[in-house]
Amino acid sequence: MKYSFSYIVRLQFLGFRFSGWQKQTNAKTLHDMVDKTLSFVFEDVHYKTIGVGRTDAKVSANTYYIQMFTDVLVDEDSFIDSLNANFSPDFKAISIQQVERGFNVINSPKIKEYHYYFSFGEKNHPFAAPFIVNVDEILGLETMQQAAKLFKGEHYFHKYCTRPSEKTIFKRIIDSCEIVENNILTANFFPEKSYILKVRGKGFLRYQIRLMMATLFEVGKGNLDLQFIEASLKEDNDRKYMRNNAPSSGLQLYDIELDL
């Protein structure tokens, strides 16, 4: 079906209760919940939605975009109010913007910034589980911070991708990568100190950030060193992906810069 109008809708969501963005059989997914909510908002209006990209189970987003196609012109203010009134508490609609019908949110140039929240040492309060991953031993934070900076730049990420296809491009550029103290996500039940792995770039491979984080945890535990990280990013690495994958609940798609 051809639709007359196209919009970009910015959303936020807590992904802890969901099996990722993509629709699946017998699983509660983010895309399913968005479309079910829109069916209440639109009633008899035909529509179609596509997301800016996939997210893993339990991954949250401070910024996420959907492209929405409809056969009616949308009143933008009342639409956002109605969408939020029907959304579950896991979701919030932030804005809507009309775009050209030929715009494609998946193929448009974009910069993504991911945050991975973690703490170490004493076990966290259970309420922190949807937001912060806890490592129960003391980590060498300074060494982890040095290791994180090694991911910045153009490298070969064969070891930080699972189940690639024959067409997967492993040579990628990371614009920035650092570990800093967390002063963004706060709550009175969070640990006294927590940290963020911040990563920015144009495109990421399947599980790339979580595999990077798991590797940095191993560096912090003293099981891997900086030389291992350097070697893992070279073109002649053994191309066997890292087996440890950090839990998904600590990962957040923090920001997306779309070229609208």
PDB file of C-alpha atoms in Angstrom:
ATOM      1  CA  MET A   1       0.000   0.000   0.000  1.00  0.00           C
ATOM      2  CA  LYS A   2       1.232   3.502  -0.854  1.00  0.00           C
ATOM      3  CA  TYR A   3       0.964   6.115   1.888  1.00  0.00           C
ATOM      4  CA  SER A   4       0.597   9.840   1.342  1.00  0.00           C
ATOM      5  CA  PHE A   5       2.513  11.138   4.357  1.00  0.00           C
ATOM      6  CA  SER A   6       5.722  10.287   6.179  1.00  0.00           C
ATOM      7  CA  TYR A   7       6.854  11.315   9.658  1.00  0.00           C
ATOM      8  CA  ILE A   8       9.817  10.834  11.960  1.00  0.00           C
ATOM      9  CA  VAL A   9       8.802  10.217  15.580  1.00  0.00           C
ATOM     10  CA  ARG A  10      11.337  10.409  18.395  1.00  0.00           C
ATOM     11  CA  LEU A  11      10.758   7.975  21.258  1.00  0.00           C
ATOM     12  CA  GLN A  12      12.312   6.941  24.553  1.00  0.00           C
ATOM     13  CA  PHE A  13      11.844   3.492  26.045  1.00  0.00           C
ATOM     14  CA  LEU A  14      12.924   1.225  28.862  1.00  0.00           C
ATOM     15  CA  GLY A  15      13.719  -2.088  27.223  1.00  0.00           C
ATOM     16  CA  PHE A  16      14.117  -4.283  30.302  1.00  0.00           C
ATOM     17  CA  ARG A  17      10.774  -6.102  29.852  1.00  0.00           C
ATOM     18  CA  PHE A  18      11.105  -6.583  26.101  1.00  0.00           C
ATOM     19  CA  SER A  19      12.830  -8.960  23.684  1.00  0.00           C
ATOM     20  CA  GLY A  20      14.340  -6.184  21.606  1.00  0.00           C
ATOM     21  CA  TRP A  21      12.883  -4.050  18.812  1.00  0.00           C
ATOM     22  CA  GLN A  22      12.212  -6.561  16.036  1.00  0.00           C
ATOM     23  CA  LYS A  23       8.839  -8.308  15.990  1.00  0.00           C
ATOM     24  CA  GLN A  24       8.991 -11.987  16.945  1.00  0.00           C
ATOM     25  CA  THR A  25       6.569 -14.845  17.384  1.00  0.00           C
ATOM     26  CA  ASN A  26       5.618 -15.504  21.025  1.00  0.00           C
ATOM     27  CA  ALA A  27       7.758 -12.667  22.397  1.00  0.00           C
ATOM     28  CA  LYS A  28       6.971  -9.184  23.679  1.00  0.00           C
ATOM     29  CA  THR A  29       8.879  -6.716  21.503  1.00  0.00           C
ATOM     30  CA  LEU A  30       9.181  -2.953  21.342  1.00  0.00           C
ATOM     31  CA  HIS A  31       7.944  -2.712  17.751  1.00  0.00           C
ATOM     32  CA  ASP A  32       4.855  -4.727  18.634  1.00  0.00           C
ATOM     33  CA  MET A  33       4.043  -2.366  21.501  1.00  0.00           C
ATOM     34  CA  VAL A  34       4.511   0.728  19.337  1.00  0.00           C
ATOM     35  CA  ASP A  35       2.202  -0.581  16.624  1.00  0.00           C
ATOM     36  CA  LYS A  36      -0.424  -1.762  19.114  1.00  0.00           C
ATOM     37  CA  THR A  37      -0.441   1.673  20.715  1.00  0.00           C
ATOM     38  CA  LEU A  38      -0.741   3.387  17.332  1.00  0.00           C
ATOM     39  CA  SER A  39      -3.750   1.212  16.531  1.00  0.00           C
ATOM     40  CA  PHE A  40      -5.562   2.916  19.452  1.00  0.00           C
ATOM     41  CA  VAL A  41      -4.394   6.369  18.387  1.00  0.00           C
ATOM     42  CA  PHE A  42      -5.363   6.000  14.729  1.00  0.00           C
ATOM     43  CA  GLU A  43      -8.376   3.687  15.053  1.00  0.00           C
ATOM     44  CA  ASP A  44      -9.375   3.162  11.393  1.00  0.00           C
ATOM     45  CA  VAL A  45      -6.426   4.966   9.776  1.00  0.00           C
ATOM     46  CA  HIS A  46      -3.915   2.857   7.846  1.00  0.00           C
ATOM     47  CA  TYR A  47      -0.291   3.225   8.924  1.00  0.00           C
ATOM     48  CA  LYS A  48       3.101   1.528   8.784  1.00  0.00           C
ATOM     49  CA  THR A  49       6.205   1.959  10.961  1.00  0.00           C
ATOM     50  CA  ILE A  50       9.880   1.086  10.652  1.00  0.00           C
ATOM     51  CA  GLY A  51      12.545   1.589  13.295  1.00  0.00           C
ATOM     52  CA  VAL A  52      15.903   3.289  12.879  1.00  0.00           C
ATOM     53  CA  GLY A  53      17.597   0.015  13.818  1.00  0.00           C
ATOM     54  CA  ARG A  54      17.375  -3.098  15.954  1.00  0.00           C
ATOM     55  CA  THR A  55      18.041  -3.269  19.661  1.00  0.00           C
ATOM     56  CA  ASP A  56      18.828  -6.349  21.732  1.00  0.00           C
ATOM     57  CA  ALA A  57      16.568  -7.716  24.443  1.00  0.00           C
ATOM     58  CA  LYS A  58      16.550  -5.516  27.581  1.00  0.00           C
ATOM     59  CA  VAL A  59      18.390  -2.643  25.836  1.00  0.00           C
ATOM     60  CA  SER A  60      16.897   0.803  26.481  1.00  0.00           C
ATOM     61  CA  ALA A  61      16.958   4.011  24.445  1.00  0.00           C
ATOM     62  CA  ASN A  62      17.103   7.635  25.494  1.00  0.00           C
ATOM     63  CA  THR A  63      16.686   8.469  21.799  1.00  0.00           C
ATOM     64  CA  TYR A  64      15.093   6.232  19.203  1.00  0.00           C
ATOM     65  CA  TYR A  65      13.374   7.104  15.930  1.00  0.00           C
ATOM     66  CA  ILE A  66      10.610   5.454  13.985  1.00  0.00           C
ATOM     67  CA  GLN A  67       9.469   6.430  10.531  1.00  0.00           C
ATOM     68  CA  MET A  68       5.691   6.405  10.348  1.00  0.00           C
ATOM     69  CA  PHE A  69       3.732   6.292   7.091  1.00  0.00           C
ATOM     70  CA  THR A  70       0.036   7.214   7.048  1.00  0.00           C
ATOM     71  CA  ASP A  71      -2.674   8.066   4.556  1.00  0.00           C
ATOM     72  CA  VAL A  72      -3.864  11.086   6.588  1.00  0.00           C
ATOM     73  CA  LEU A  73      -2.220  14.352   7.609  1.00  0.00           C
ATOM     74  CA  VAL A  74      -1.358  14.230  11.326  1.00  0.00           C
ATOM     75  CA  ASP A  75      -1.957  17.063  13.763  1.00  0.00           C
ATOM     76  CA  GLU A  76       1.452  16.896  15.402  1.00  0.00           C
ATOM     77  CA  ASP A  77       0.642  18.328  18.859  1.00  0.00           C
ATOM     78  CA  SER A  78      -2.477  16.262  19.457  1.00  0.00           C
ATOM     79  CA  PHE A  79      -0.761  13.164  18.042  1.00  0.00           C
ATOM     80  CA  ILE A  80       2.051  13.283  20.618  1.00  0.00           C
ATOM     81  CA  ASP A  81      -0.455  13.828  23.432  1.00  0.00           C
ATOM     82  CA  SER A  82      -2.604  10.924  22.273  1.00  0.00           C
ATOM     83  CA  LEU A  83       0.367   8.615  21.761  1.00  0.00           C
ATOM     84  CA  ASN A  84       1.670   9.277  25.274  1.00  0.00           C
ATOM     85  CA  ALA A  85      -1.791   8.825  26.754  1.00  0.00           C
ATOM     86  CA  ASN A  86      -1.964   5.327  25.234  1.00  0.00           C
ATOM     87  CA  PHE A  87       1.653   4.259  25.718  1.00  0.00           C
ATOM     88  CA  SER A  88       2.621   1.997  28.611  1.00  0.00           C
ATOM     89  CA  PRO A  89       4.945   3.577  31.217  1.00  0.00           C
ATOM     90  CA  ASP A  90       7.915   1.999  29.389  1.00  0.00           C
ATOM     91  CA  PHE A  91       7.536   4.445  26.486  1.00  0.00           C
ATOM     92  CA  LYS A  92       7.425   8.176  25.893  1.00  0.00           C
ATOM     93  CA  ALA A  93       6.967  10.058  22.616  1.00  0.00           C
ATOM     94  CA  ILE A  94       9.090  13.204  22.432  1.00  0.00           C
ATOM     95  CA  SER A  95       8.466  14.778  19.028  1.00  0.00           C
ATOM     96  CA  ILE A  96       7.155  14.264  15.504  1.00  0.00           C
ATOM     97  CA  GLN A  97       8.360  15.821  12.264  1.00  0.00           C
ATOM     98  CA  GLN A  98       7.024  15.440   8.748  1.00  0.00           C
ATOM     99  CA  VAL A  99       9.622  14.332   6.171  1.00  0.00           C
ATOM    100  CA  GLU A 100       9.664  13.682   2.454  1.00  0.00           C
ATOM    101  CA  ARG A 101       7.871  10.506   1.405  1.00  0.00           C
ATOM    102  CA  GLY A 102      11.105   9.160  -0.078  1.00  0.00           C
ATOM    103  CA  PHE A 103      13.114   9.572   3.133  1.00  0.00           C
ATOM    104  CA  ASN A 104      14.396   6.280   4.560  1.00  0.00           C
ATOM    105  CA  VAL A 105      15.283   6.302   8.254  1.00  0.00           C
ATOM    106  CA  ILE A 106      17.276   3.073   7.974  1.00  0.00           C
ATOM    107  CA  ASN A 107      19.536   4.217   5.142  1.00  0.00           C
ATOM    108  CA  SER A 108      19.925   7.861   6.156  1.00  0.00           C
ATOM    109  CA  PRO A 109      23.345   8.966   7.513  1.00  0.00           C
ATOM    110  CA  LYS A 110      23.402   8.890  11.290  1.00  0.00           C
ATOM    111  CA  ILE A 111      25.745   9.056  14.265  1.00  0.00           C
ATOM    112  CA  LYS A 112      24.862   6.828  17.221  1.00  0.00           C
ATOM    113  CA  GLU A 113      26.066   7.244  20.771  1.00  0.00           C
ATOM    114  CA  TYR A 114      25.790   4.219  23.038  1.00  0.00           C
ATOM    115  CA  HIS A 115      26.225   4.214  26.798  1.00  0.00           C
ATOM    116  CA  TYR A 116      26.982   1.126  28.853  1.00  0.00           C
ATOM    117  CA  TYR A 117      26.400   1.655  32.585  1.00  0.00           C
ATOM    118  CA  PHE A 118      28.275  -0.453  35.103  1.00  0.00           C
ATOM    119  CA  SER A 119      29.546  -0.591  38.668  1.00  0.00           C
ATOM    120  CA  PHE A 120      31.830  -2.945  40.526  1.00  0.00           C
ATOM    121  CA  GLY A 121      32.430  -4.228  44.015  1.00  0.00           C
ATOM    122  CA  GLU A 122      29.491  -4.403  46.412  1.00  0.00           C
ATOM    123  CA  LYS A 123      26.289  -5.802  44.886  1.00  0.00           C
ATOM    124  CA  ASN A 124      23.812  -3.188  43.704  1.00  0.00           C
ATOM    125  CA  HIS A 125      20.321  -2.598  45.037  1.00  0.00           C
ATOM    126  CA  PRO A 126      17.941  -4.824  43.013  1.00  0.00           C
ATOM    127  CA  PHE A 127      16.055  -1.762  41.756  1.00  0.00           C
ATOM    128  CA  ALA A 128      19.179  -0.786  39.770  1.00  0.00           C
ATOM    129  CA  ALA A 129      19.090  -4.009  37.711  1.00  0.00           C
ATOM    130  CA  PRO A 130      17.332  -2.542  34.620  1.00  0.00           C
ATOM    131  CA  PHE A 131      19.950   0.196  34.307  1.00  0.00           C
ATOM    132  CA  ILE A 132      23.379  -0.770  35.682  1.00  0.00           C
ATOM    133  CA  VAL A 133      25.352  -4.000  35.396  1.00  0.00           C
ATOM    134  CA  ASN A 134      27.374  -4.907  38.482  1.00  0.00           C
ATOM    135  CA  VAL A 135      30.684  -6.804  38.484  1.00  0.00           C
ATOM    136  CA  ASP A 136      31.191  -8.332  41.905  1.00  0.00           C
ATOM    137  CA  GLU A 137      34.966  -7.968  42.004  1.00  0.00           C
ATOM    138  CA  ILE A 138      37.217  -4.914  42.088  1.00  0.00           C
ATOM    139  CA  LEU A 139      38.193  -3.719  38.607  1.00  0.00           C
ATOM    140  CA  GLY A 140      41.312  -1.853  37.511  1.00  0.00           C
ATOM    141  CA  LEU A 141      39.435   1.201  36.288  1.00  0.00           C
ATOM    142  CA  GLU A 142      42.427   3.198  35.059  1.00  0.00           C
ATOM    143  CA  THR A 143      43.632   0.329  32.887  1.00  0.00           C
ATOM    144  CA  MET A 144      40.097  -0.104  31.517  1.00  0.00           C
ATOM    145  CA  GLN A 145      40.029   3.600  30.650  1.00  0.00           C
ATOM    146  CA  GLN A 146      43.300   3.274  28.755  1.00  0.00           C
ATOM    147  CA  ALA A 147      42.008   0.200  26.950  1.00  0.00           C
ATOM    148  CA  ALA A 148      38.743   1.907  25.950  1.00  0.00           C
ATOM    149  CA  LYS A 149      40.643   4.678  24.157  1.00  0.00           C
ATOM    150  CA  LEU A 150      42.319   2.064  21.946  1.00  0.00           C
ATOM    151  CA  PHE A 151      38.978   1.369  20.236  1.00  0.00           C
ATOM    152  CA  LYS A 152      38.844   4.937  18.880  1.00  0.00           C
ATOM    153  CA  GLY A 153      39.672   5.303  15.187  1.00  0.00           C
ATOM    154  CA  GLU A 154      39.520   2.981  12.190  1.00  0.00           C
ATOM    155  CA  HIS A 155      39.960  -0.686  13.065  1.00  0.00           C
ATOM    156  CA  TYR A 156      38.951  -4.214  12.085  1.00  0.00           C
ATOM    157  CA  PHE A 157      36.212  -5.484  14.387  1.00  0.00           C
ATOM    158  CA  HIS A 158      36.028  -9.174  13.414  1.00  0.00           C
ATOM    159  CA  LYS A 159      36.460 -10.178  17.054  1.00  0.00           C
ATOM    160  CA  TYR A 160      33.625  -7.906  18.192  1.00  0.00           C
ATOM    161  CA  CYS A 161      30.791  -9.265  16.056  1.00  0.00           C
ATOM    162  CA  THR A 162      28.716 -12.448  16.211  1.00  0.00           C
ATOM    163  CA  ARG A 163      27.076 -14.283  13.320  1.00  0.00           C
ATOM    164  CA  PRO A 164      28.240 -11.967  10.525  1.00  0.00           C
ATOM    165  CA  SER A 165      27.023 -12.435   6.973  1.00  0.00           C
ATOM    166  CA  GLU A 166      29.227 -12.731   3.908  1.00  0.00           C
ATOM    167  CA  LYS A 167      28.588  -9.047   3.207  1.00  0.00           C
ATOM    168  CA  THR A 168      29.468  -7.782   6.700  1.00  0.00           C
ATOM    169  CA  ILE A 169      32.020  -4.971   6.637  1.00  0.00           C
ATOM    170  CA  PHE A 170      34.322  -5.289   9.631  1.00  0.00           C
ATOM    171  CA  LYS A 171      36.434  -2.212   8.975  1.00  0.00           C
ATOM    172  CA  ARG A 172      34.685   0.473  10.991  1.00  0.00           C
ATOM    173  CA  ILE A 173      35.445   3.882  12.480  1.00  0.00           C
ATOM    174  CA  ILE A 174      34.697   4.707  16.099  1.00  0.00           C
ATOM    175  CA  ASP A 175      34.640   8.474  16.597  1.00  0.00           C
ATOM    176  CA  SER A 176      35.114   8.343  20.360  1.00  0.00           C
ATOM    177  CA  CYS A 177      35.343   5.719  23.093  1.00  0.00           C
ATOM    178  CA  GLU A 178      35.892   6.431  26.762  1.00  0.00           C
ATOM    179  CA  ILE A 179      34.993   5.326  30.276  1.00  0.00           C
ATOM    180  CA  VAL A 180      33.860   8.108  32.583  1.00  0.00           C
ATOM    181  CA  GLU A 181      32.136   8.390  35.934  1.00  0.00           C
ATOM    182  CA  ASN A 182      28.352   8.275  35.645  1.00  0.00           C
ATOM    183  CA  ASN A 183      26.689  11.625  36.312  1.00  0.00           C
ATOM    184  CA  ILE A 184      23.904  11.186  33.747  1.00  0.00           C
ATOM    185  CA  LEU A 185      21.724   8.399  35.101  1.00  0.00           C
ATOM    186  CA  THR A 186      21.059   8.853  38.815  1.00  0.00           C
ATOM    187  CA  ALA A 187      18.720   7.507  41.499  1.00  0.00           C
ATOM    188  CA  ASN A 188      18.852   7.176  45.278  1.00  0.00           C
ATOM    189  CA  PHE A 189      19.086   3.378  44.950  1.00  0.00           C
ATOM    190  CA  PHE A 190      22.082   3.482  42.576  1.00  0.00           C
ATOM    191  CA  PRO A 191      25.535   2.651  43.969  1.00  0.00           C
ATOM    192  CA  GLU A 192      27.587   5.548  45.268  1.00  0.00           C
ATOM    193  CA  LYS A 193      29.796   5.321  42.182  1.00  0.00           C
ATOM    194  CA  SER A 194      29.033   3.937  38.759  1.00  0.00           C
ATOM    195  CA  TYR A 195      30.595   4.364  35.341  1.00  0.00           C
ATOM    196  CA  ILE A 196      29.743   4.697  31.648  1.00  0.00           C
ATOM    197  CA  LEU A 197      31.418   3.328  28.568  1.00  0.00           C
ATOM    198  CA  LYS A 198      30.564   5.978  25.948  1.00  0.00           C
ATOM    199  CA  VAL A 199      30.945   5.004  22.294  1.00  0.00           C
ATOM    200  CA  ARG A 200      30.118   7.135  19.227  1.00  0.00           C
ATOM    201  CA  GLY A 201      30.193   6.112  15.585  1.00  0.00           C
ATOM    202  CA  LYS A 202      28.230   5.742  12.347  1.00  0.00           C
ATOM    203  CA  GLY A 203      27.657   2.016  12.397  1.00  0.00           C
ATOM    204  CA  PHE A 204      28.060  -0.893  14.781  1.00  0.00           C
ATOM    205  CA  LEU A 205      28.112  -4.641  14.310  1.00  0.00           C
ATOM    206  CA  ARG A 206      25.910  -7.227  15.985  1.00  0.00           C
ATOM    207  CA  TYR A 207      26.665  -7.216  19.753  1.00  0.00           C
ATOM    208  CA  GLN A 208      29.733  -5.025  19.131  1.00  0.00           C
ATOM    209  CA  ILE A 209      29.351  -2.713  22.142  1.00  0.00           C
ATOM    210  CA  ARG A 210      28.548  -5.565  24.527  1.00  0.00           C
ATOM    211  CA  LEU A 211      31.533  -7.595  23.297  1.00  0.00           C
ATOM    212  CA  MET A 212      33.770  -4.551  23.715  1.00  0.00           C
ATOM    213  CA  MET A 213      32.445  -4.015  27.243  1.00  0.00           C
ATOM    214  CA  ALA A 214      32.951  -7.666  28.190  1.00  0.00           C
ATOM    215  CA  THR A 215      36.529  -7.462  26.928  1.00  0.00           C
ATOM    216  CA  LEU A 216      37.117  -4.309  28.961  1.00  0.00           C
ATOM    217  CA  PHE A 217      35.791  -6.126  32.040  1.00  0.00           C
ATOM    218  CA  GLU A 218      38.444  -8.797  31.443  1.00  0.00           C
ATOM    219  CA  VAL A 219      41.075  -6.073  31.205  1.00  0.00           C
ATOM    220  CA  GLY A 220      39.828  -4.664  34.501  1.00  0.00           C
ATOM    221  CA  LYS A 221      40.089  -8.104  36.115  1.00  0.00           C
ATOM    222  CA  GLY A 222      43.671  -8.470  34.892  1.00  0.00           C
ATOM    223  CA  ASN A 223      42.871 -11.357  32.543  1.00  0.00           C
ATOM    224  CA  LEU A 224      43.701  -9.352  29.381  1.00  0.00           C
ATOM    225  CA  ASP A 225      46.108  -6.470  28.741  1.00  0.00           C
ATOM    226  CA  LEU A 226      46.374  -3.425  26.485  1.00  0.00           C
ATOM    227  CA  GLN A 227      48.474  -5.337  23.972  1.00  0.00           C
ATOM    228  CA  PHE A 228      45.643  -7.829  23.542  1.00  0.00           C
ATOM    229  CA  ILE A 229      43.226  -5.008  22.675  1.00  0.00           C
ATOM    230  CA  GLU A 230      45.646  -3.521  20.156  1.00  0.00           C
ATOM    231  CA  ALA A 231      46.213  -6.886  18.478  1.00  0.00           C
ATOM    232  CA  SER A 232      42.490  -7.707  18.395  1.00  0.00           C
ATOM    233  CA  LEU A 233      41.786  -4.641  16.246  1.00  0.00           C
ATOM    234  CA  LYS A 234      44.340  -5.314  13.527  1.00  0.00           C
ATOM    235  CA  GLU A 235      43.465  -6.666  10.102  1.00  0.00           C
ATOM    236  CA  ASP A 236      45.458  -9.852  10.713  1.00  0.00           C
ATOM    237  CA  ASN A 237      43.650 -10.778  13.968  1.00  0.00           C
ATOM    238  CA  ASP A 238      42.489 -14.399  14.204  1.00  0.00           C
ATOM    239  CA  ARG A 239      38.893 -13.274  13.397  1.00  0.00           C
ATOM    240  CA  LYS A 240      37.412 -15.447  16.131  1.00  0.00           C
ATOM    241  CA  TYR A 241      34.828 -13.380  17.977  1.00  0.00           C
ATOM    242  CA  MET A 242      35.115 -12.822  21.711  1.00  0.00           C
ATOM    243  CA  ARG A 243      33.055 -15.370  23.630  1.00  0.00           C
ATOM    244  CA  ASN A 244      32.155 -13.193  26.624  1.00  0.00           C
ATOM    245  CA  ASN A 245      29.185 -10.909  26.007  1.00  0.00           C
ATOM    246  CA  ALA A 246      28.297  -8.265  28.601  1.00  0.00           C
ATOM    247  CA  PRO A 247      24.669  -8.327  29.863  1.00  0.00           C
ATOM    248  CA  SER A 248      22.312  -6.309  27.687  1.00  0.00           C
ATOM    249  CA  SER A 249      20.523  -4.418  30.484  1.00  0.00           C
ATOM    250  CA  GLY A 250      23.455  -2.023  30.957  1.00  0.00           C
ATOM    251  CA  LEU A 251      23.330  -0.872  27.332  1.00  0.00           C
ATOM    252  CA  GLN A 252      21.476   2.261  26.308  1.00  0.00           C
ATOM    253  CA  LEU A 253      21.141   3.893  22.911  1.00  0.00           C
ATOM    254  CA  TYR A 254      21.735   7.367  24.278  1.00  0.00           C
ATOM    255  CA  ASP A 255      21.561   9.560  21.194  1.00  0.00           C
ATOM    256  CA  ILE A 256      21.126   9.443  17.427  1.00  0.00           C
ATOM    257  CA  GLU A 257      22.021  12.311  15.136  1.00  0.00           C
ATOM    258  CA  LEU A 258      19.898  11.903  12.004  1.00  0.00           C
ATOM    259  CA  ASP A 259      20.636  13.693   8.747  1.00  0.00           C
ATOM    260  CA  LEU A 260      17.102  14.921   8.083  1.00  0.00           C
TER     261      LEU A 260
END
